């Protein structure tokens, strides 16, 4: 498995261990992780701290030229909010662990020139499947049902 996707999965597992939703992400620049994060909606009572947003927050303030050559790895297909941030910062490539559990705004991202690669990781699917079985009400809250 790609070591950066493995790092995103480790973030997802951290979130789950904290009682949150197991979605993780890392942002990679020039072969190094510059930001990592996991969904913290539950832990911090946040409306916006999805895995991708937490990774951006933890990357800190970067020049536009840095984001314009980054790759974002995420365990689950990005929602509209996270996709908007990807477009805002002109991140050119997103590698998605899985999009079976939730299909986010991949077509929007593609239509704006973002390269989308779905690696179809069983580990990502297994994390989400177990979480949804254990806490369906929390999953439904997270996706707006």
PDB file of C-alpha atoms in Angstrom:
ATOM      1  CA  UNK A   1       0.000   0.000   0.000  1.00  0.00           C
ATOM      2  CA  UNK A   2       1.109   3.538  -0.707  1.00  0.00           C
ATOM      3  CA  UNK A   3       2.740   4.937   2.467  1.00  0.00           C
ATOM      4  CA  UNK A   4       0.812   8.204   2.185  1.00  0.00           C
ATOM      5  CA  UNK A   5      -2.521   6.389   1.983  1.00  0.00           C
ATOM      6  CA  UNK A   6      -1.364   4.332   4.958  1.00  0.00           C
ATOM      7  CA  UNK A   7      -0.754   7.608   6.835  1.00  0.00           C
ATOM      8  CA  UNK A   8      -4.299   8.762   5.968  1.00  0.00           C
ATOM      9  CA  UNK A   9      -5.667   5.444   7.265  1.00  0.00           C
ATOM     10  CA  UNK A  10      -3.687   5.884  10.482  1.00  0.00           C
ATOM     11  CA  UNK A  11      -5.335   9.296  10.884  1.00  0.00           C
ATOM     12  CA  UNK A  12      -8.762   7.713  10.338  1.00  0.00           C
ATOM     13  CA  UNK A  13      -7.998   5.149  13.037  1.00  0.00           C
ATOM     14  CA  UNK A  14      -6.989   7.956  15.438  1.00  0.00           C
ATOM     15  CA  UNK A  15     -10.337   9.599  14.872  1.00  0.00           C
ATOM     16  CA  UNK A  16     -12.178   6.358  15.547  1.00  0.00           C
ATOM     17  CA  UNK A  17     -10.149   5.737  18.724  1.00  0.00           C
ATOM     18  CA  UNK A  18     -11.186   9.206  19.943  1.00  0.00           C
ATOM     19  CA  UNK A  19     -14.872   8.376  19.441  1.00  0.00           C
ATOM     20  CA  UNK A  20     -15.116  10.178  16.121  1.00  0.00           C
ATOM     21  CA  UNK A  21     -15.740   9.362  12.495  1.00  0.00           C
ATOM     22  CA  UNK A  22     -12.932   7.334  10.871  1.00  0.00           C
ATOM     23  CA  UNK A  23     -11.952   9.536   7.962  1.00  0.00           C
ATOM     24  CA  UNK A  24      -8.355  10.687   7.598  1.00  0.00           C
ATOM     25  CA  UNK A  25      -6.270  12.705   5.176  1.00  0.00           C
ATOM     26  CA  UNK A  26      -2.730  13.832   4.508  1.00  0.00           C
ATOM     27  CA  UNK A  27      -1.346  16.526   2.234  1.00  0.00           C
ATOM     28  CA  UNK A  28       1.930  15.712   0.516  1.00  0.00           C
ATOM     29  CA  UNK A  29       4.395  18.207  -0.939  1.00  0.00           C
ATOM     30  CA  UNK A  30       7.608  17.119  -2.630  1.00  0.00           C
ATOM     31  CA  UNK A  31       7.376  13.635  -1.141  1.00  0.00           C
ATOM     32  CA  UNK A  32       6.772  14.808   2.446  1.00  0.00           C
ATOM     33  CA  UNK A  33       3.618  15.048   4.528  1.00  0.00           C
ATOM     34  CA  UNK A  34       3.021  18.736   5.313  1.00  0.00           C
ATOM     35  CA  UNK A  35      -0.416  18.311   6.889  1.00  0.00           C
ATOM     36  CA  UNK A  36      -2.353  15.461   8.406  1.00  0.00           C
ATOM     37  CA  UNK A  37      -5.709  15.248  10.063  1.00  0.00           C
ATOM     38  CA  UNK A  38      -8.830  13.264  10.816  1.00  0.00           C
ATOM     39  CA  UNK A  39     -12.497  14.053  11.150  1.00  0.00           C
ATOM     40  CA  UNK A  40     -12.999  15.845  14.482  1.00  0.00           C
ATOM     41  CA  UNK A  41     -16.638  16.891  14.289  1.00  0.00           C
ATOM     42  CA  UNK A  42     -17.480  14.823  17.365  1.00  0.00           C
ATOM     43  CA  UNK A  43     -14.320  15.439  19.380  1.00  0.00           C
ATOM     44  CA  UNK A  44     -14.336  19.225  18.944  1.00  0.00           C
ATOM     45  CA  UNK A  45     -18.032  19.825  18.338  1.00  0.00           C
ATOM     46  CA  UNK A  46     -17.022  21.231  14.951  1.00  0.00           C
ATOM     47  CA  UNK A  47     -19.179  21.766  11.906  1.00  0.00           C
ATOM     48  CA  UNK A  48     -16.213  21.820   9.525  1.00  0.00           C
ATOM     49  CA  UNK A  49     -13.350  19.646  10.762  1.00  0.00           C
ATOM     50  CA  UNK A  50     -13.603  16.840   8.239  1.00  0.00           C
ATOM     51  CA  UNK A  51     -10.394  14.882   7.632  1.00  0.00           C
ATOM     52  CA  UNK A  52      -9.387  16.979   4.630  1.00  0.00           C
ATOM     53  CA  UNK A  53     -10.143  20.260   6.392  1.00  0.00           C
ATOM     54  CA  UNK A  54      -8.148  19.170   9.462  1.00  0.00           C
ATOM     55  CA  UNK A  55      -5.194  18.247   7.232  1.00  0.00           C
ATOM     56  CA  UNK A  56      -5.328  21.691   5.590  1.00  0.00           C
ATOM     57  CA  UNK A  57      -5.548  23.358   8.998  1.00  0.00           C
ATOM     58  CA  UNK A  58      -2.575  21.360  10.260  1.00  0.00           C
ATOM     59  CA  UNK A  59      -0.538  22.166   7.140  1.00  0.00           C
ATOM     60  CA  UNK A  60      -0.662  25.751   8.313  1.00  0.00           C
ATOM     61  CA  UNK A  61      -0.238  28.808   6.194  1.00  0.00           C
ATOM     62  CA  UNK A  62       1.461  27.860   2.920  1.00  0.00           C
ATOM     63  CA  UNK A  63       2.194  29.767  -0.253  1.00  0.00           C
ATOM     64  CA  UNK A  64      -0.243  29.149  -3.092  1.00  0.00           C
ATOM     65  CA  UNK A  65       2.649  27.673  -5.083  1.00  0.00           C
ATOM     66  CA  UNK A  66       3.011  24.925  -2.464  1.00  0.00           C
ATOM     67  CA  UNK A  67      -0.636  23.830  -2.638  1.00  0.00           C
ATOM     68  CA  UNK A  68      -0.568  24.000  -6.432  1.00  0.00           C
ATOM     69  CA  UNK A  69       1.858  21.049  -6.536  1.00  0.00           C
ATOM     70  CA  UNK A  70       0.489  18.983  -3.622  1.00  0.00           C
ATOM     71  CA  UNK A  71      -1.365  15.706  -3.562  1.00  0.00           C
ATOM     72  CA  UNK A  72      -4.143  15.174  -1.035  1.00  0.00           C
ATOM     73  CA  UNK A  73      -4.726  11.609   0.153  1.00  0.00           C
ATOM     74  CA  UNK A  74      -8.080  10.938   1.782  1.00  0.00           C
ATOM     75  CA  UNK A  75      -9.653   7.724   3.004  1.00  0.00           C
ATOM     76  CA  UNK A  76     -13.120   8.670   1.693  1.00  0.00           C
ATOM     77  CA  UNK A  77     -14.405  10.590  -1.323  1.00  0.00           C
ATOM     78  CA  UNK A  78     -14.463  14.321  -0.443  1.00  0.00           C
ATOM     79  CA  UNK A  79     -17.757  16.090   0.279  1.00  0.00           C
ATOM     80  CA  UNK A  80     -18.741  19.401  -1.308  1.00  0.00           C
ATOM     81  CA  UNK A  81     -17.090  21.458   1.465  1.00  0.00           C
ATOM     82  CA  UNK A  82     -13.773  19.629   1.235  1.00  0.00           C
ATOM     83  CA  UNK A  83     -13.932  19.677  -2.560  1.00  0.00           C
ATOM     84  CA  UNK A  84     -14.418  23.440  -2.411  1.00  0.00           C
ATOM     85  CA  UNK A  85     -11.267  23.760  -0.311  1.00  0.00           C
ATOM     86  CA  UNK A  86      -9.364  21.565  -2.783  1.00  0.00           C
ATOM     87  CA  UNK A  87     -10.471  23.881  -5.594  1.00  0.00           C
ATOM     88  CA  UNK A  88      -9.789  27.039  -3.584  1.00  0.00           C
ATOM     89  CA  UNK A  89      -6.194  26.002  -2.915  1.00  0.00           C
ATOM     90  CA  UNK A  90      -5.760  24.567  -6.423  1.00  0.00           C
ATOM     91  CA  UNK A  91      -4.609  21.169  -5.200  1.00  0.00           C
ATOM     92  CA  UNK A  92      -4.086  19.322  -8.491  1.00  0.00           C
ATOM     93  CA  UNK A  93      -4.361  15.685  -7.410  1.00  0.00           C
ATOM     94  CA  UNK A  94      -6.525  13.782  -4.944  1.00  0.00           C
ATOM     95  CA  UNK A  95      -6.045  10.120  -4.150  1.00  0.00           C
ATOM     96  CA  UNK A  96      -9.152   8.587  -2.597  1.00  0.00           C
ATOM     97  CA  UNK A  97      -9.082   5.415  -0.514  1.00  0.00           C
ATOM     98  CA  UNK A  98     -12.657   4.491  -1.336  1.00  0.00           C
ATOM     99  CA  UNK A  99     -15.839   5.949  -2.789  1.00  0.00           C
ATOM    100  CA  UNK A 100     -18.244   3.047  -2.274  1.00  0.00           C
ATOM    101  CA  UNK A 101     -19.462   4.131   1.160  1.00  0.00           C
ATOM    102  CA  UNK A 102     -19.872   7.755   0.040  1.00  0.00           C
ATOM    103  CA  UNK A 103     -19.438   9.287  -3.403  1.00  0.00           C
ATOM    104  CA  UNK A 104     -18.480  12.912  -2.967  1.00  0.00           C
ATOM    105  CA  UNK A 105     -17.856  15.623  -5.518  1.00  0.00           C
ATOM    106  CA  UNK A 106     -15.407  13.735  -7.712  1.00  0.00           C
ATOM    107  CA  UNK A 107     -17.085  14.858 -10.933  1.00  0.00           C
ATOM    108  CA  UNK A 108     -16.930  18.509  -9.862  1.00  0.00           C
ATOM    109  CA  UNK A 109     -13.237  18.144  -9.101  1.00  0.00           C
ATOM    110  CA  UNK A 110     -12.571  16.405 -12.433  1.00  0.00           C
ATOM    111  CA  UNK A 111     -14.529  19.098 -14.287  1.00  0.00           C
ATOM    112  CA  UNK A 112     -12.177  21.695 -12.785  1.00  0.00           C
ATOM    113  CA  UNK A 113      -9.040  19.817 -13.829  1.00  0.00           C
ATOM    114  CA  UNK A 114      -8.224  17.948 -10.611  1.00  0.00           C
ATOM    115  CA  UNK A 115      -6.745  14.511 -11.176  1.00  0.00           C
ATOM    116  CA  UNK A 116      -8.763  11.964  -9.198  1.00  0.00           C
ATOM    117  CA  UNK A 117      -7.399   8.514  -8.437  1.00  0.00           C
ATOM    118  CA  UNK A 118      -9.528   6.033  -6.493  1.00  0.00           C
ATOM    119  CA  UNK A 119      -7.243   3.394  -4.993  1.00  0.00           C
ATOM    120  CA  UNK A 120     -10.186   1.284  -3.741  1.00  0.00           C
ATOM    121  CA  UNK A 121      -8.565   0.291  -0.435  1.00  0.00           C
ATOM    122  CA  UNK A 122     -10.286  -2.517   1.432  1.00  0.00           C
ATOM    123  CA  UNK A 123      -8.946  -1.154   4.729  1.00  0.00           C
ATOM    124  CA  UNK A 124     -10.849   2.100   4.142  1.00  0.00           C
ATOM    125  CA  UNK A 125     -14.049   0.245   3.282  1.00  0.00           C
ATOM    126  CA  UNK A 126     -13.720  -1.990   6.348  1.00  0.00           C
ATOM    127  CA  UNK A 127     -13.234   0.988   8.693  1.00  0.00           C
ATOM    128  CA  UNK A 128     -16.333   2.727   7.366  1.00  0.00           C
ATOM    129  CA  UNK A 129     -18.474  -0.429   7.253  1.00  0.00           C
ATOM    130  CA  UNK A 130     -17.805  -1.256  10.898  1.00  0.00           C
ATOM    131  CA  UNK A 131     -18.285   2.357  11.969  1.00  0.00           C
ATOM    132  CA  UNK A 132     -21.637   2.664  10.163  1.00  0.00           C
ATOM    133  CA  UNK A 133     -22.822  -0.639  11.666  1.00  0.00           C
ATOM    134  CA  UNK A 134     -21.798   0.513  15.161  1.00  0.00           C
ATOM    135  CA  UNK A 135     -22.924   4.155  14.973  1.00  0.00           C
ATOM    136  CA  UNK A 136     -25.433   4.687  12.139  1.00  0.00           C
ATOM    137  CA  UNK A 137     -26.898   7.800  13.769  1.00  0.00           C
ATOM    138  CA  UNK A 138     -23.489   9.478  13.881  1.00  0.00           C
ATOM    139  CA  UNK A 139     -22.794   8.587  10.245  1.00  0.00           C
ATOM    140  CA  UNK A 140     -26.207   9.925   9.199  1.00  0.00           C
ATOM    141  CA  UNK A 141     -25.490  13.163  11.062  1.00  0.00           C
ATOM    142  CA  UNK A 142     -22.118  13.511   9.355  1.00  0.00           C
ATOM    143  CA  UNK A 143     -23.539  13.117   5.850  1.00  0.00           C
ATOM    144  CA  UNK A 144     -26.576  15.298   6.553  1.00  0.00           C
ATOM    145  CA  UNK A 145     -29.425  12.797   6.859  1.00  0.00           C
TER     146      UNK A 145
END
